[in-house]
Tab-separated table of C-alpha atoms and ligand atoms in Angstrom:
chain	number	residue	atom	x	y	z
A	22	UNK	CA	26.790	69.026	-10.322
A	23	UNK	CA	23.643	67.306	-9.032
A	24	UNK	CA	22.757	63.768	-10.041
A	25	UNK	CA	19.832	61.444	-9.347
A	26	UNK	CA	19.958	57.799	-10.350
A	27	UNK	CA	17.230	55.291	-9.603
A	28	UNK	CA	16.480	51.651	-10.413
A	29	UNK	CA	13.936	50.536	-13.022
A	30	UNK	CA	11.704	52.380	-15.429
A	31	UNK	CA	9.126	52.854	-12.644
A	32	UNK	CA	11.324	55.663	-11.240
A	33	UNK	CA	10.878	57.931	-14.258
A	34	UNK	CA	8.033	60.164	-13.077
A	35	UNK	CA	9.616	60.530	-9.625
A	36	UNK	CA	13.039	61.403	-11.036
A	37	UNK	CA	11.451	63.993	-13.349
A	38	UNK	CA	9.955	65.693	-10.305
A	39	UNK	CA	13.144	65.213	-8.288
A	40	UNK	CA	15.263	66.832	-10.970
A	41	UNK	CA	13.253	70.071	-10.792
A	42	UNK	CA	13.689	70.078	-7.028
A	43	UNK	CA	17.405	69.401	-7.370
A	44	UNK	CA	17.774	72.492	-9.543
A	45	UNK	CA	15.817	74.442	-6.920
A	46	UNK	CA	18.429	73.452	-4.336
A	47	UNK	CA	16.637	70.732	-2.342
A	48	UNK	CA	18.729	68.330	-0.283
A	49	UNK	CA	19.574	64.772	-1.338
A	50	UNK	CA	17.252	63.417	1.382
A	51	UNK	CA	14.356	65.526	0.120
A	52	UNK	CA	15.021	64.392	-3.449
A	53	UNK	CA	14.821	60.761	-2.361
A	54	UNK	CA	11.499	61.467	-0.624
A	55	UNK	CA	10.092	62.820	-3.874
A	56	UNK	CA	11.364	60.000	-6.072
A	57	UNK	CA	10.600	57.086	-3.764
A	58	UNK	CA	7.216	58.279	-2.438
A	59	UNK	CA	6.042	58.848	-6.010
A	60	UNK	CA	6.582	55.137	-6.671
A	61	UNK	CA	5.295	54.002	-3.265
A	62	UNK	CA	2.024	55.900	-3.769
A	63	UNK	CA	1.319	54.609	-7.276
A	64	UNK	CA	-0.418	51.197	-7.234
A	65	UNK	CA	0.507	50.656	-10.905
A	66	UNK	CA	3.955	49.728	-9.664
A	67	UNK	CA	3.345	46.301	-8.207
A	68	UNK	CA	6.509	45.755	-6.207
A	69	UNK	CA	6.766	48.891	-4.071
A	70	UNK	CA	4.513	50.478	-1.441
A	71	UNK	CA	0.756	50.712	-2.017
A	72	UNK	CA	-0.281	47.847	-4.289
A	73	UNK	CA	2.938	45.919	-3.535
A	74	UNK	CA	3.125	42.138	-3.866
A	75	UNK	CA	1.791	40.128	-0.913
A	76	UNK	CA	3.630	37.462	1.087
A	77	UNK	CA	2.367	33.876	1.239
A	78	UNK	CA	-0.262	34.888	3.799
A	79	UNK	CA	-1.598	37.623	1.505
A	80	UNK	CA	-0.121	40.379	3.648
A	81	UNK	CA	1.845	43.264	2.185
A	82	UNK	CA	5.014	43.447	4.273
A	83	UNK	CA	7.314	46.240	3.150
A	84	UNK	CA	11.042	46.969	3.497
A	85	UNK	CA	12.620	50.429	3.211
A	86	UNK	CA	15.824	52.225	4.157
A	87	UNK	CA	17.623	55.560	4.102
A	88	UNK	CA	21.255	56.564	4.539
A	89	UNK	CA	22.632	60.066	4.923
A	90	UNK	CA	26.098	60.189	3.364
A	91	UNK	CA	27.198	63.223	5.397
A	92	UNK	CA	26.538	61.798	8.850
A	93	UNK	CA	26.358	58.084	7.928
A	94	UNK	CA	23.014	57.972	9.763
A	95	UNK	CA	20.880	55.016	8.700
A	96	UNK	CA	17.220	54.223	9.204
A	97	UNK	CA	15.545	50.948	8.224
A	98	UNK	CA	12.018	49.604	8.515
A	99	UNK	CA	11.577	45.966	7.551
A	100	UNK	CA	8.599	43.609	7.199
A	101	UNK	CA	6.348	46.524	8.094
A	102	UNK	CA	2.601	46.474	7.356
A	103	UNK	CA	-0.173	49.048	7.036
A	104	UNK	CA	1.869	52.236	6.845
A	105	UNK	CA	1.500	54.424	3.759
A	106	UNK	CA	5.117	55.384	3.086
A	107	UNK	CA	7.729	52.984	4.466
A	108	UNK	CA	10.532	55.144	3.073
A	109	UNK	CA	9.448	58.118	5.201
A	110	UNK	CA	9.455	55.903	8.284
A	111	UNK	CA	12.986	54.719	7.451
A	112	UNK	CA	14.112	58.309	6.945
A	113	UNK	CA	12.576	59.342	10.248
A	114	UNK	CA	14.277	56.386	11.951
A	115	UNK	CA	17.634	57.670	10.709
A	116	UNK	CA	17.298	60.514	13.213
A	117	UNK	CA	17.448	58.002	16.073
A	118	UNK	CA	20.857	57.373	17.568
A	119	UNK	CA	19.867	53.858	18.630
A	120	UNK	CA	16.827	51.781	17.634
A	121	UNK	CA	17.148	53.035	14.065
A	122	UNK	CA	16.541	49.603	12.508
A	123	UNK	CA	13.077	48.278	13.337
A	124	UNK	CA	11.076	45.320	12.043
A	125	UNK	CA	7.430	44.236	11.947
A	126	UNK	CA	5.186	45.313	14.791
A	127	UNK	CA	7.920	47.424	16.360
A	128	UNK	CA	8.340	49.413	13.163
A	129	UNK	CA	4.565	49.829	12.853
A	130	UNK	CA	4.230	51.035	16.449
A	131	UNK	CA	7.057	53.515	15.950
A	132	UNK	CA	5.476	54.814	12.739
A	133	UNK	CA	2.032	55.289	14.258
A	134	UNK	CA	3.438	57.005	17.326
A	135	UNK	CA	5.469	59.312	15.093
A	136	UNK	CA	2.272	60.277	13.269
A	137	UNK	CA	2.672	58.374	10.007
A	138	UNK	CA	-0.431	57.493	8.038
A	139	UNK	CA	-2.019	54.087	8.681
A	140	UNK	CA	-3.112	52.531	5.407
A	141	UNK	CA	-4.168	49.113	4.179
A	142	UNK	CA	-1.516	48.544	1.514
A	143	UNK	CA	-3.249	45.542	-0.087
A	144	UNK	CA	-5.044	46.593	-3.266
A	145	UNK	CA	-7.733	44.605	-5.068
A	146	UNK	CA	-5.261	44.001	-7.899
A	147	UNK	CA	-2.579	42.610	-5.608
A	148	UNK	CA	-5.180	40.371	-3.964
A	149	UNK	CA	-6.195	39.101	-7.401
A	150	UNK	CA	-2.579	38.345	-8.322
A	151	UNK	CA	-2.199	36.434	-5.093
A	152	UNK	CA	-5.373	34.402	-5.596
A	153	UNK	CA	-4.355	33.515	-9.164
A	154	UNK	CA	-0.898	32.481	-8.011
A	155	UNK	CA	-2.266	30.302	-5.241
A	156	UNK	CA	-4.451	28.477	-7.796
A	157	UNK	CA	-1.606	27.630	-10.143
A	158	UNK	CA	1.136	27.089	-7.593
A	159	UNK	CA	1.988	23.582	-6.488
A	160	UNK	CA	2.499	23.268	-2.757
A	161	UNK	CA	4.699	24.191	-0.999
A	162	UNK	CA	4.582	27.748	-2.289
A	163	UNK	CA	7.804	29.118	-3.728
A	164	UNK	CA	8.687	32.799	-3.829
A	165	UNK	CA	7.643	33.827	-7.289
A	166	UNK	CA	10.089	35.615	-9.559
A	167	UNK	CA	8.179	38.855	-9.308
A	168	UNK	CA	9.845	41.626	-7.383
A	169	UNK	CA	11.835	44.848	-7.956
A	170	UNK	CA	13.024	47.503	-5.598
A	171	UNK	CA	13.215	51.205	-6.073
A	172	UNK	CA	16.740	52.100	-5.041
A	173	UNK	CA	17.751	55.720	-5.505
A	174	UNK	CA	20.987	57.644	-4.959
A	175	UNK	CA	21.050	61.440	-5.081
A	176	UNK	CA	23.914	63.936	-5.044
A	177	UNK	CA	22.614	67.433	-4.312
A	178	UNK	CA	24.071	70.861	-5.020
A	179	UNK	CA	25.553	71.036	-1.527
A	180	UNK	CA	27.619	67.900	-2.224
A	181	UNK	CA	25.567	65.632	0.000
A	182	UNK	CA	24.895	62.066	-1.147
A	183	UNK	CA	21.989	59.995	0.178
A	184	UNK	CA	20.695	56.547	-0.726
A	185	UNK	CA	17.242	55.053	-0.196
A	186	UNK	CA	15.244	51.926	-0.988
A	187	UNK	CA	11.658	50.694	-0.830
A	188	UNK	CA	10.156	47.354	-1.849
A	189	UNK	CA	7.569	44.683	-1.129
A	190	UNK	CA	10.372	42.143	-1.687
A	191	UNK	CA	9.688	38.747	-3.220
A	192	UNK	CA	6.121	37.873	-4.175
A	193	UNK	CA	4.942	34.969	-1.993
A	194	UNK	CA	7.813	35.401	0.446
A	195	UNK	CA	7.542	33.909	3.927
A	196	UNK	CA	5.972	36.111	6.567
A	197	UNK	CA	8.820	37.990	8.246
A	198	UNK	CA	11.253	37.529	5.347
A	199	UNK	CA	13.635	40.470	5.038
A	200	UNK	CA	15.527	41.118	1.797
A	201	UNK	CA	18.670	43.131	1.114
A	202	UNK	CA	16.831	46.426	0.631
A	203	UNK	CA	16.665	47.480	4.314
A	204	UNK	CA	20.130	46.049	5.107
A	205	UNK	CA	22.912	48.627	5.099
A	206	UNK	CA	25.779	47.649	2.824
A	207	UNK	CA	23.671	45.157	0.903
A	208	UNK	CA	20.704	47.084	-0.517
A	209	UNK	CA	22.199	50.569	-0.121
A	210	UNK	CA	25.170	52.605	1.072
A	211	UNK	CA	26.107	56.287	0.940
A	212	UNK	CA	29.172	58.275	1.920
A	213	UNK	CA	29.289	61.875	0.695
A	214	UNK	CA	33.085	61.769	0.696
A	215	UNK	CA	33.027	58.939	-1.870
A	216	UNK	CA	29.653	58.060	-3.420
A	217	UNK	CA	26.545	55.945	-3.000
A	218	UNK	CA	25.057	52.730	-4.382
A	219	UNK	CA	21.828	50.701	-4.359
A	220	UNK	CA	20.934	47.176	-5.425
A	221	UNK	CA	17.929	45.275	-6.721
A	222	UNK	CA	17.473	41.598	-7.487
A	223	UNK	CA	17.520	38.462	-5.365
A	224	UNK	CA	18.104	39.799	-1.861
A	225	UNK	CA	19.448	36.528	-0.510
A	226	UNK	CA	22.287	36.650	-3.088
A	227	UNK	CA	22.918	40.426	-3.041
A	228	UNK	CA	23.504	40.136	0.715
A	229	UNK	CA	26.224	37.528	0.220
A	230	UNK	CA	28.446	40.174	-1.387
A	231	UNK	CA	27.397	43.213	0.712
A	232	UNK	CA	27.262	44.588	-2.795
A	233	UNK	CA	26.388	48.248	-2.193
A	234	UNK	CA	29.193	48.680	0.316
A	235	UNK	CA	31.545	46.857	-2.033
A	236	UNK	CA	30.759	49.325	-4.837
A	237	UNK	CA	31.423	52.315	-2.570
A	238	UNK	CA	34.643	50.674	-1.389
A	239	UNK	CA	35.778	50.203	-4.991
A	240	UNK	CA	34.962	53.852	-5.748
A	241	UNK	CA	37.044	54.837	-2.714
A	242	UNK	CA	39.963	53.001	-4.327
A	243	UNK	CA	39.538	55.292	-7.316
A	244	UNK	CA	37.250	53.336	-9.615
A	245	UNK	CA	34.701	55.116	-11.760
A	246	UNK	CA	31.133	54.167	-10.672
A	247	UNK	CA	30.628	52.189	-13.892
A	248	UNK	CA	33.772	50.114	-13.350
A	249	UNK	CA	32.899	49.644	-9.668
A	250	UNK	CA	29.350	48.475	-10.487
A	251	UNK	CA	30.581	46.015	-13.119
A	252	UNK	CA	33.336	44.607	-10.916
A	253	UNK	CA	31.033	44.158	-7.916
A	254	UNK	CA	28.361	42.402	-9.998
A	255	UNK	CA	30.783	40.248	-11.996
A	256	UNK	CA	32.831	39.178	-8.969
A	257	UNK	CA	29.763	38.245	-6.923
A	258	UNK	CA	28.133	36.540	-9.901
A	259	UNK	CA	31.268	34.451	-10.540
A	260	UNK	CA	31.712	33.624	-6.874
A	261	UNK	CA	28.114	32.456	-6.512
A	262	UNK	CA	28.299	30.333	-9.659
A	263	UNK	CA	31.599	28.784	-8.629
A	264	UNK	CA	30.449	27.891	-5.124
A	265	UNK	CA	26.727	27.357	-5.551
A	266	UNK	CA	26.334	26.680	-9.295
A	267	UNK	CA	23.893	29.535	-9.738
A	268	UNK	CA	23.516	33.232	-9.086
A	269	UNK	CA	20.285	35.146	-8.602
A	270	UNK	CA	19.503	38.469	-10.262
A	271	UNK	CA	22.059	41.138	-9.314
A	272	UNK	CA	21.528	44.719	-10.550
A	273	UNK	CA	23.132	47.865	-9.171
A	274	UNK	CA	23.429	51.624	-9.613
A	275	UNK	CA	25.974	54.081	-8.195
A	276	UNK	CA	27.017	57.744	-8.172
A	277	UNK	CA	30.302	59.243	-7.013
A	278	UNK	CA	30.929	62.613	-5.367
A	279	UNK	CA	31.689	64.153	-8.789
A	280	UNK	CA	28.231	63.236	-10.097
A	281	UNK	CA	29.500	60.461	-12.373
A	282	UNK	CA	27.271	57.422	-12.353
A	283	UNK	CA	27.205	53.753	-13.290
A	284	UNK	CA	24.849	50.765	-13.551
A	285	UNK	CA	25.487	47.058	-14.057
A	286	UNK	CA	23.591	43.791	-14.010
A	287	UNK	CA	23.843	40.056	-14.593
A	288	UNK	CA	20.375	39.890	-16.223
A	289	UNK	CA	18.953	41.019	-19.537
A	290	UNK	CA	16.131	43.229	-18.422
A	291	UNK	CA	17.584	45.814	-16.055
A	292	UNK	CA	16.721	49.470	-16.564
A	293	UNK	CA	17.415	52.648	-14.610
A	294	UNK	CA	16.648	56.351	-14.712
A	295	UNK	CA	19.243	59.121	-14.439
A	296	UNK	CA	19.017	62.905	-14.359
A	297	UNK	CA	21.674	65.577	-13.965
A	298	UNK	CA	21.698	69.363	-14.042
A	299	UNK	CA	22.121	69.387	-17.802
A	300	UNK	CA	20.441	66.044	-18.497
A	301	UNK	CA	16.702	65.427	-18.465
A	302	UNK	CA	15.453	62.350	-16.592
A	303	UNK	CA	16.107	59.531	-19.005
A	304	UNK	CA	15.405	55.785	-18.936
A	305	UNK	CA	18.318	53.532	-19.902
A	306	UNK	CA	18.354	49.811	-20.535
A	307	UNK	CA	21.507	48.052	-19.378
A	308	UNK	CA	23.040	45.750	-21.995
A	309	UNK	CA	25.547	43.192	-20.758
A	310	UNK	CA	28.012	41.502	-23.113
A	311	UNK	CA	29.597	38.068	-22.734
A	312	UNK	CA	32.527	39.543	-20.762
A	313	UNK	CA	30.238	41.222	-18.261
A	314	UNK	CA	30.735	44.743	-19.651
A	315	UNK	CA	27.563	46.775	-19.413
A	316	UNK	CA	26.489	49.597	-21.696
A	317	UNK	CA	23.507	51.901	-21.297
A	318	UNK	CA	21.088	52.339	-24.166
A	319	UNK	CA	18.488	55.085	-24.071
A	320	UNK	CA	15.045	53.445	-23.982
A	321	UNK	CA	12.622	54.358	-26.762
A	322	UNK	CA	9.290	55.953	-25.859
A	323	UNK	CA	7.587	52.776	-27.072
A	324	UNK	CA	9.684	50.680	-24.689
A	325	UNK	CA	8.985	53.099	-21.796
A	326	UNK	CA	5.239	52.954	-22.439
A	327	UNK	CA	5.180	49.167	-22.641
A	328	UNK	CA	7.317	48.536	-19.544
A	329	UNK	CA	5.319	50.455	-16.994
A	330	UNK	CA	5.810	48.032	-14.130
A	331	UNK	CA	9.560	47.596	-14.451
B	11	LIG	N1	16.025	42.871	-3.591
B	11	LIG	C1	14.633	42.738	-3.276
B	11	LIG	C2	14.448	41.660	-2.266
B	11	LIG	O1	15.101	40.643	-2.350
B	11	LIG	C3	13.773	42.472	-4.461
B	11	LIG	C4	14.165	43.183	-5.724
B	11	LIG	O2	14.886	44.143	-5.695
B	11	LIG	O3	13.759	42.746	-6.799
B	11	LIG	O4	13.618	41.807	-1.421
């Protein structure tokens, strides 16, 4: 059975398209291209790709990654500017045996040489957001709580699992800042023999638990993706609070090789989209109780329409 799961409501239109392609037999990597590029290309979504949130120098630096769960190939482009689809660059990088993780200028040079489209990713809207923020912000600038990553895991009809991410990271981040999204094991992980996972939230905290790898490891021990997601989030959340008194936003999704999926969070506003052979693409809101158990509630059309940018 095929499954696509992707973070946040913003994935809906991409997953709808991806589901049709899944039924037509496309590979997990191709499904991720469809889902992630749909979000990257739409400037309505302010935290991914074109129209993404600028750093403190008003530059749109983007992070993206891809992992092939059959071969364990990974490709990552981080802090990359002026390229239309960072995810496609990351996917292309996964074909390289070495030099498959590139940052900044090196990633841009690679992308241009490989024929990827050069594009100014700063939109008028994003510029406006930046200028407004600068006005109200007291110096020194702090990364604003405005972010969100598209993280997507697909299991195709051939049994292949792939995971991918794309994000502009934290609004007002430092130039050169890299989040968890392009870091294997933190923002994403995929192994077709087990399952795959992706994360979204405060990269600096997600990295501390290598959370995506941890979820796949727990699934390898036999846990259902839902139990694995909850345990990984709750353990890291508790560990951060115990040692550092606070934990940033931690939200995760996962799929196993049987097509079962899970999602968990330590915040109130996490949503995800899932589609399977027999299940239309559907937006779910993740509800967390006091014990850290998470349930998935189908979002109403009204909620979907009013939460476009999440
Ligand atoms: N994890 C991303 C980062 O820290 C942001 C997000 O997913 O909200 O760059």
